PDB file of C-alpha atoms in Angstrom:
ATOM      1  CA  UNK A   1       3.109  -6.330  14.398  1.00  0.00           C
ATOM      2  CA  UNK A   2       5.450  -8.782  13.264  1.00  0.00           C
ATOM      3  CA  UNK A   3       6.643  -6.795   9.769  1.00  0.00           C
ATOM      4  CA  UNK A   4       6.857  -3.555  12.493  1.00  0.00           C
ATOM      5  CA  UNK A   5       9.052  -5.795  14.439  1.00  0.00           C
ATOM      6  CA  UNK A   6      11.412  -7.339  11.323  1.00  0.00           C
ATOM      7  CA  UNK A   7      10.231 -10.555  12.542  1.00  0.00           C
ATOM      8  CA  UNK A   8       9.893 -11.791   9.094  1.00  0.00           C
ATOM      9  CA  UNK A   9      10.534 -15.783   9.398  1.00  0.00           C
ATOM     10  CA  UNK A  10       7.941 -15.293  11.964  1.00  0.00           C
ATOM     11  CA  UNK A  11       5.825 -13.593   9.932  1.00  0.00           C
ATOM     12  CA  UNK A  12       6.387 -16.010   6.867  1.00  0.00           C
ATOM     13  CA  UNK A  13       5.593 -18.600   8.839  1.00  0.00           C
ATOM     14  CA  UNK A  14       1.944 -16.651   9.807  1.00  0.00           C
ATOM     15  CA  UNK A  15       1.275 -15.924   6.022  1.00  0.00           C
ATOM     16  CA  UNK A  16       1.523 -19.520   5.375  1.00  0.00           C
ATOM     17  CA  UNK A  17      -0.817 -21.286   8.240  1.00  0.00           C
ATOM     18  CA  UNK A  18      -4.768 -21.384   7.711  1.00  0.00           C
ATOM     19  CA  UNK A  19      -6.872 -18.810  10.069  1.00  0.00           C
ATOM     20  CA  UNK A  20      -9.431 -16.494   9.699  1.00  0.00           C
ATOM     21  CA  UNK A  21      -7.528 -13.962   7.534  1.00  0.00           C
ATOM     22  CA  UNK A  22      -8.411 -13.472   3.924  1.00  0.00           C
ATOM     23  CA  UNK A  23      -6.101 -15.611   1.693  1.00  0.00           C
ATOM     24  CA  UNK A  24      -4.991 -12.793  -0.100  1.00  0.00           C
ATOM     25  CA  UNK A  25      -3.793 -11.050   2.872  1.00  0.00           C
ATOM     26  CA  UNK A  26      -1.788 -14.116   4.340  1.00  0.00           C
ATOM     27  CA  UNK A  27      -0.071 -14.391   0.852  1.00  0.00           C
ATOM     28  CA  UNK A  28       0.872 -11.327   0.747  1.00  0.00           C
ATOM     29  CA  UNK A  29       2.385 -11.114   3.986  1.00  0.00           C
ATOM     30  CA  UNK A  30       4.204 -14.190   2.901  1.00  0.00           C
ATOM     31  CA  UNK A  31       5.364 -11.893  -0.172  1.00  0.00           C
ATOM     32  CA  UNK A  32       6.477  -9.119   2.127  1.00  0.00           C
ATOM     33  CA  UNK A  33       8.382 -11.339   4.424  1.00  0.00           C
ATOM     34  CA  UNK A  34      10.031 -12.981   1.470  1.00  0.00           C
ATOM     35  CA  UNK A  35      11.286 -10.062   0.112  1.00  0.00           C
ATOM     36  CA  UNK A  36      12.837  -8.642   3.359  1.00  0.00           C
ATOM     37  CA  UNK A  37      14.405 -12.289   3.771  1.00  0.00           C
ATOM     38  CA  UNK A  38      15.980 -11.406   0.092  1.00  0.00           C
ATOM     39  CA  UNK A  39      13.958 -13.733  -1.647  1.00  0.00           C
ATOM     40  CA  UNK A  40      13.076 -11.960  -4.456  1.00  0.00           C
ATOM     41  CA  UNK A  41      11.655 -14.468  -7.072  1.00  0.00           C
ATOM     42  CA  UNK A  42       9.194 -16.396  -4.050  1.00  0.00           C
ATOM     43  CA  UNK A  43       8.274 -12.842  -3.128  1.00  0.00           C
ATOM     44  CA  UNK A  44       6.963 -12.154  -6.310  1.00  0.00           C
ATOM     45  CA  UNK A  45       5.126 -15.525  -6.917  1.00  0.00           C
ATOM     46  CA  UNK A  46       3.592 -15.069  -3.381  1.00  0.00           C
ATOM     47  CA  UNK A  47       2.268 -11.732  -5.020  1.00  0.00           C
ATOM     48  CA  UNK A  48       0.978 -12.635  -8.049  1.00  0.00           C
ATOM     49  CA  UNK A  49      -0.681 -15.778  -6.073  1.00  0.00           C
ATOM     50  CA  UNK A  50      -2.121 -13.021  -3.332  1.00  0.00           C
ATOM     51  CA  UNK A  51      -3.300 -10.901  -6.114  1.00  0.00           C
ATOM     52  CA  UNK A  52      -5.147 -13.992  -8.167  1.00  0.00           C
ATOM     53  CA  UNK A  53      -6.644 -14.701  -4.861  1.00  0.00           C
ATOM     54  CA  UNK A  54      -8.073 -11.446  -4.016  1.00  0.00           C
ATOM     55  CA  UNK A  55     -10.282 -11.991  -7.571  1.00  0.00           C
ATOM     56  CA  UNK A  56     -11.924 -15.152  -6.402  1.00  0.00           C
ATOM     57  CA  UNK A  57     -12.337 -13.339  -2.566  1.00  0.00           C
ATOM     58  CA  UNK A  58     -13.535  -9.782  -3.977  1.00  0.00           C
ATOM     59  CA  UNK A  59     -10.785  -8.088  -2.741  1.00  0.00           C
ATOM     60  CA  UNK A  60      -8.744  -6.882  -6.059  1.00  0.00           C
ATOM     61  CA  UNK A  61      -8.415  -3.612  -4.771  1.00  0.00           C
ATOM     62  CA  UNK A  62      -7.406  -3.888  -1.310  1.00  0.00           C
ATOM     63  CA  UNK A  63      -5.208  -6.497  -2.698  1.00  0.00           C
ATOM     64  CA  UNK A  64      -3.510  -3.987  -5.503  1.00  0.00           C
ATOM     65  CA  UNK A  65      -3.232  -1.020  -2.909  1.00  0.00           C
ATOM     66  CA  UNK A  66      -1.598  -3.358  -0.722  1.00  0.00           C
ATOM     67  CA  UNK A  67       0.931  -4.391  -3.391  1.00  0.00           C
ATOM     68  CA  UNK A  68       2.035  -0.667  -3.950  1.00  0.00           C
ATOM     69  CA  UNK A  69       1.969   0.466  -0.422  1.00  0.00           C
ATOM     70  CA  UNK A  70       4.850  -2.433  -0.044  1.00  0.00           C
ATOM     71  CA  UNK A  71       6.431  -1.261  -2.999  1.00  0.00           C
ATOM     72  CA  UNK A  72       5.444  -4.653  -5.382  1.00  0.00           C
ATOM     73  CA  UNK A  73       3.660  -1.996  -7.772  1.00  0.00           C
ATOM     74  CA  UNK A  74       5.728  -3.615 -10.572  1.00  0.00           C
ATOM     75  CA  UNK A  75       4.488  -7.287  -9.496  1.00  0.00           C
ATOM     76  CA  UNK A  76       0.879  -6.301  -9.110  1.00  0.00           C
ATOM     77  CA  UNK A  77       0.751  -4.665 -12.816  1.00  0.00           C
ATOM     78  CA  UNK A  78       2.726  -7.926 -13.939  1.00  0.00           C
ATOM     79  CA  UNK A  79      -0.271 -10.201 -12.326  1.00  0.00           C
ATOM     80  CA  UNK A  80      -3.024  -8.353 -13.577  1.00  0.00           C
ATOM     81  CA  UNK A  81      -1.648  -8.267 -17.094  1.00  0.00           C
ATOM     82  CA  UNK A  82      -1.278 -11.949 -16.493  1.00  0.00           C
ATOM     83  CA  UNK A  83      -5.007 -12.443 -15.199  1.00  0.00           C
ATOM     84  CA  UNK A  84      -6.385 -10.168 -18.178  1.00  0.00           C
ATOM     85  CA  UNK A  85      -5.181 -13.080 -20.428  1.00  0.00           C
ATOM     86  CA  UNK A  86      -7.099 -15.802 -18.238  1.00  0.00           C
ATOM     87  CA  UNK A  87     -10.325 -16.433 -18.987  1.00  0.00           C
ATOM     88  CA  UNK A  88     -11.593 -17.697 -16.109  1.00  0.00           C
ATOM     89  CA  UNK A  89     -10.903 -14.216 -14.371  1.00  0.00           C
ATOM     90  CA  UNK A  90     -10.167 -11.618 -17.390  1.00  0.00           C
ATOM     91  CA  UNK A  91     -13.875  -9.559 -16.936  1.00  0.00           C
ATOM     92  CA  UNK A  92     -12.621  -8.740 -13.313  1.00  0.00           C
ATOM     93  CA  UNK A  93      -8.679  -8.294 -14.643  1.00  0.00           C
ATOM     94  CA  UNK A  94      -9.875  -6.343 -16.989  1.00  0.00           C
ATOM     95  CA  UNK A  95     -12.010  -4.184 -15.151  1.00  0.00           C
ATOM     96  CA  UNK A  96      -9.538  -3.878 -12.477  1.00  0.00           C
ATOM     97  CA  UNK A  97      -6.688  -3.249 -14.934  1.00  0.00           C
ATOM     98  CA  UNK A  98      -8.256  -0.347 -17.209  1.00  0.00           C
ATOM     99  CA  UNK A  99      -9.372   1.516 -14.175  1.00  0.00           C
ATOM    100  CA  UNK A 100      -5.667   1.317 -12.464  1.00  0.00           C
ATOM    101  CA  UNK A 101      -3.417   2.202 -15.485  1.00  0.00           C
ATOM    102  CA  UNK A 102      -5.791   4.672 -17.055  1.00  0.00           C
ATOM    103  CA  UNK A 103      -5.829   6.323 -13.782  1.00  0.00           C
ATOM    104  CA  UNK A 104      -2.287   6.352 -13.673  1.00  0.00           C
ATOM    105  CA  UNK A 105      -1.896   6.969 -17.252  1.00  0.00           C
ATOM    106  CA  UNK A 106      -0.536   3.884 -18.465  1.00  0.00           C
ATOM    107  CA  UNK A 107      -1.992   3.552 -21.495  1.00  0.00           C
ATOM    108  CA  UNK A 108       0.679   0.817 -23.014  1.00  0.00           C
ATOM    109  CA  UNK A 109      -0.308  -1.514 -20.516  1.00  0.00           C
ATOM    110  CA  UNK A 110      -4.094  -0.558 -20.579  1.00  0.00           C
ATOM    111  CA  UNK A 111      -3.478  -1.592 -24.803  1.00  0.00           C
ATOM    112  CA  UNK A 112      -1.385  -4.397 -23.091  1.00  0.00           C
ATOM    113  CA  UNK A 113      -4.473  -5.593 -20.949  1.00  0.00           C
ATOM    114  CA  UNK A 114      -7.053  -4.882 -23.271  1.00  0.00           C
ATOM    115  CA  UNK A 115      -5.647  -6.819 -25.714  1.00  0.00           C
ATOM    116  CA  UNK A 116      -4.833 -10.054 -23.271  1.00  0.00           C
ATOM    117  CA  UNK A 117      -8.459  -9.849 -22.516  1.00  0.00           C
ATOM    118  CA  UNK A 118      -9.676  -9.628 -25.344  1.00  0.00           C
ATOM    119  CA  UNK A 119      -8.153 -12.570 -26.689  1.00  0.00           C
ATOM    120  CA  UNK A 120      -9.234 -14.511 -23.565  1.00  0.00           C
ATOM    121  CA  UNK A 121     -12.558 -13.696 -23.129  1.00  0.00           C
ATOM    122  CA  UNK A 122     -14.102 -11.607 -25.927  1.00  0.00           C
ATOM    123  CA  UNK A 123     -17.690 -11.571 -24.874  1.00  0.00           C
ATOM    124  CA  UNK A 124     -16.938 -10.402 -21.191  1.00  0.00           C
ATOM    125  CA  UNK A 125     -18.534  -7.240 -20.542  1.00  0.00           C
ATOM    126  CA  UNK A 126     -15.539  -5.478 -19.262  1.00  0.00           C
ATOM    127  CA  UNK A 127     -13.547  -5.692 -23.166  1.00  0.00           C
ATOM    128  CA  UNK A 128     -17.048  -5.295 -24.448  1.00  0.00           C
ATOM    129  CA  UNK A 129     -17.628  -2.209 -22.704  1.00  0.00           C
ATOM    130  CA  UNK A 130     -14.275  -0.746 -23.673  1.00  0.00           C
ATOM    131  CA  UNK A 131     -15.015  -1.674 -27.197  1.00  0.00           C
ATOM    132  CA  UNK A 132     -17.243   0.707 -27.531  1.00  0.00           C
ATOM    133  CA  UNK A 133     -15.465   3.658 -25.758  1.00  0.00           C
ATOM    134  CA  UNK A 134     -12.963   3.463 -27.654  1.00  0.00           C
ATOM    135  CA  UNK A 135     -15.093   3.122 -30.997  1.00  0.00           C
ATOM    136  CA  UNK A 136     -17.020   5.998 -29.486  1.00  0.00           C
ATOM    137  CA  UNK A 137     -13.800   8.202 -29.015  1.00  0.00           C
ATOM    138  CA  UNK A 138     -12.464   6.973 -31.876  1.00  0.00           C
ATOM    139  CA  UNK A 139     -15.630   8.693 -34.045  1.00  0.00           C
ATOM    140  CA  UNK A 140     -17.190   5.465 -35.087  1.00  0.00           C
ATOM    141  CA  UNK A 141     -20.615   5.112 -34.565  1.00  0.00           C
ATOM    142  CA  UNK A 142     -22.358   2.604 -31.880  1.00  0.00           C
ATOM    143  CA  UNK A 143     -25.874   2.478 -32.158  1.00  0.00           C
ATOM    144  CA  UNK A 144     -27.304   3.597 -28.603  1.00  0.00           C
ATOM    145  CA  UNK A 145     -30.160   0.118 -29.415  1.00  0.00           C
ATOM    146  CA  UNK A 146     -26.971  -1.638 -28.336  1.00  0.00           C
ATOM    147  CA  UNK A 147     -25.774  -0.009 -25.792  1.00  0.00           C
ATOM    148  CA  UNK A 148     -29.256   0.452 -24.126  1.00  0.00           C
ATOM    149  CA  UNK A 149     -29.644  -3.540 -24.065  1.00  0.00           C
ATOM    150  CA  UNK A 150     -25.939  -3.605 -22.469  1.00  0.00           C
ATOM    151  CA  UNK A 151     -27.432  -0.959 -19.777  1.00  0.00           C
ATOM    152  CA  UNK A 152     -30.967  -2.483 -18.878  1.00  0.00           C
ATOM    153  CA  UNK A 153     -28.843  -5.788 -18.323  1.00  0.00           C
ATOM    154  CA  UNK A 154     -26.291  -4.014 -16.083  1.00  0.00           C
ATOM    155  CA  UNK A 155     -28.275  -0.932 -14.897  1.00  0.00           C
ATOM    156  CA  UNK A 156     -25.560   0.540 -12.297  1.00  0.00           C
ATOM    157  CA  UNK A 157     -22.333  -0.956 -14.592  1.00  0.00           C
ATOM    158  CA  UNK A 158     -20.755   2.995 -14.723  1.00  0.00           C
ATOM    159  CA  UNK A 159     -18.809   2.041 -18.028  1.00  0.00           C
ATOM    160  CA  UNK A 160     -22.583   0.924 -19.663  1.00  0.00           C
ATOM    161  CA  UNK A 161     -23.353   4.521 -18.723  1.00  0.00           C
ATOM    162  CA  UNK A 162     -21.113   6.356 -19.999  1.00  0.00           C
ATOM    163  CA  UNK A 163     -21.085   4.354 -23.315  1.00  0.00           C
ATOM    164  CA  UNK A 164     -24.930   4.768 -23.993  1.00  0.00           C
ATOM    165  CA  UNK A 165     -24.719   8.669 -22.931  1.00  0.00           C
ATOM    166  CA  UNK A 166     -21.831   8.621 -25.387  1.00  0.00           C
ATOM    167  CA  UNK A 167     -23.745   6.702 -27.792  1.00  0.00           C
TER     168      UNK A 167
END
């Protein structure tokens, strides 16, 4: 109601007290109001901090759709570059990331991402998963033992699927 109303001080303010809201969601209407007050650089560290957030919360994707529906596409693909290089959170990054710029066909920044969370976090099974599509595509051969142990420890993981089908 505020952002309908350009009340963004007001609204600023809001983002920025506890309550009930997810944390994600008050940063990022901290982000929006800072970037309607012209404050471009807290806008996007409000953001990127909303986005890192919505990891820890389970809320990534609401989180990234909110980003672009505000127009802080840019930002969000910027933050989860950033997370894919953090181990603490690259599985989820990573997961989140290949499924939003394959989509879109951003396949730079899927490298980009891969890469980041690779070097982060090797052994997560998001990079370990897309290992072995792309060795798959790529004609190199995974032997479907593997890739049947990945599935019976992550039964309903779609990517651990597809792999062993591919496999």
């Amino acid at each position: 109601a505020l952002a309908a109303l350009r009340r963004w001080e007001e609204l600023h303010k809001l983002g920025g007290a506890p309550g009930q809201a997810p944390g994600y969601l008050r940063l990022m209407a901290q982000a929006i109001a800072a970037r309607e007050l012209g404050r471009r650089g807290e806008a996007e560290e409000l953001a990127r901090s909303a986005l890192q957030t919505s990891l820890a919360e389970g809320r990534a994707l609401e989180a990234v759709e909110m980003a672009d529906a505000e127009n802080l596409r840019e930002v969000a693909d910027r933050a989860l570059l950033g997370m894919c290089g953090n181990a603490a959170v690259a599985d989820a990054a990573f997961r989140l990331a290949r499924d939003r710029f394959s989509r879109r066909g951003q396949f730079a920044k899927l490298d980009e991402a891969h890469a980041a969370a690779r070097r982060a976090a090797p052994s997560a099974a998001s990079v370990r998963d897309y290992d072995f599509y792309r060795e798959l595509l790529g004609g190199a051969g995974v032997d479907p033992a593997v890739t049947a142990e990945v599935l019976a420890a992550a039964p309903t993981a779609v990517d651990a699927r597809f792999n062993h089908a591919l496999a």
